[in-house]
Coordinates of C-alpha atoms in Angstrom, one line a residue:
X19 CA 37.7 -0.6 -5.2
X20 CA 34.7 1.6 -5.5
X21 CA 31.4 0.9 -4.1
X22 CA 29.8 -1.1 -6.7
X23 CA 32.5 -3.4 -6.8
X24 CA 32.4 -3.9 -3.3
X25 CA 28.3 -4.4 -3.3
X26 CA 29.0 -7.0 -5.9
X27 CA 31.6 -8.8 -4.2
X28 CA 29.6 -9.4 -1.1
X29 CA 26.3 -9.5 -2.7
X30 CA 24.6 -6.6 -1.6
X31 CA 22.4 -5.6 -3.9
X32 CA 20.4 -9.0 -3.1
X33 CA 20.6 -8.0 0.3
X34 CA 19.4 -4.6 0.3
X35 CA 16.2 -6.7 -1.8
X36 CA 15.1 -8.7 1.4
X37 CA 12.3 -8.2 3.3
X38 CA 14.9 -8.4 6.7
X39 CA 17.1 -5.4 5.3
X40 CA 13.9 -3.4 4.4
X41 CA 12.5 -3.5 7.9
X42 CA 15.9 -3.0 9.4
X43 CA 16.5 0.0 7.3
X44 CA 12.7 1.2 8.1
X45 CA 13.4 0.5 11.6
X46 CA 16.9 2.6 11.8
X47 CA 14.6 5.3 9.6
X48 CA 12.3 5.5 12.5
X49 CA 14.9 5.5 15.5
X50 CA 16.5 8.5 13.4
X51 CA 13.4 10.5 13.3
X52 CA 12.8 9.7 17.0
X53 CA 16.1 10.9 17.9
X54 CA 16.0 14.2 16.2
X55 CA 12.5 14.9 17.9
X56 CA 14.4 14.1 21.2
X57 CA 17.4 16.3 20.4
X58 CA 14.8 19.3 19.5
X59 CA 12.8 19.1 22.8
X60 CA 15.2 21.2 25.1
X61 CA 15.4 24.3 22.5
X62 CA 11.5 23.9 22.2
X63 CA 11.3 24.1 25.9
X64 CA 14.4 26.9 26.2
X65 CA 11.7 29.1 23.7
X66 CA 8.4 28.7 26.3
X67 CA 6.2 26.4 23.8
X68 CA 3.9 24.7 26.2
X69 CA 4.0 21.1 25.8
X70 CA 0.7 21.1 24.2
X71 CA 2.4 23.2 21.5
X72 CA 5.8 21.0 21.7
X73 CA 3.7 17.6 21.1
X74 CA 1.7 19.8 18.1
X75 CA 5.0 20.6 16.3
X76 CA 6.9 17.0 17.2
X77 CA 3.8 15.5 16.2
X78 CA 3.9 13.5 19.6
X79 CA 1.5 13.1 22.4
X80 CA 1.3 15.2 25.5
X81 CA 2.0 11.9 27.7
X82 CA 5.5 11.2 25.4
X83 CA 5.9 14.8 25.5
X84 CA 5.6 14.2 29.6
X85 CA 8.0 11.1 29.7
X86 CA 10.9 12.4 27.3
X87 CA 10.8 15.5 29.9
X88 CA 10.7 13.0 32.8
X89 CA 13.5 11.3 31.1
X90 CA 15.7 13.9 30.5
X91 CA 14.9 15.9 33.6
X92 CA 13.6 18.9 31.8
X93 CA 10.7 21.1 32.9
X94 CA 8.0 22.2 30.5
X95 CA 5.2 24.5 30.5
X96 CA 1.8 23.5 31.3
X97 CA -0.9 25.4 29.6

């Protein structure tokens, strides 16, 4: 069976149409995002950006900057 069998068999299409699968998706959207800005800390550290410049190119704040450094035991530079 291909996809579009399958997403007719189960219904999917309807389901990818509800307000709960939107948000879900949205939600999954937003952890992804999060996650790649947490995997591209150490390497912004490892190159010297402050953490002023770290939350600038994250698009972060300096005190999540501060925790996610706390969190994963990593020093930054202050400026």
């Amino acid at each position: 069976m291909n996809r579009e069998e399958i997403e007719a068999m189960f219904g999917l299409s309807e389901l990818k149409q509800t307000r709960f699968y939107q948000q879900a998706k949205e939600e999954g959207k937003e952890e992804g995002e999060r996650k790649a800005k947490l995997d591209a800390l150490p390497g912004l550290i490892a190159l010297g950006l402050t953490r002023e410049q770290i939350a600038q190119v994250l698009n972060l704040s300096l005190e999540e900057i501060s925790q996610i450094s706390q969190q994963q035991n990593i020093n930054t530079k202050d400026k």
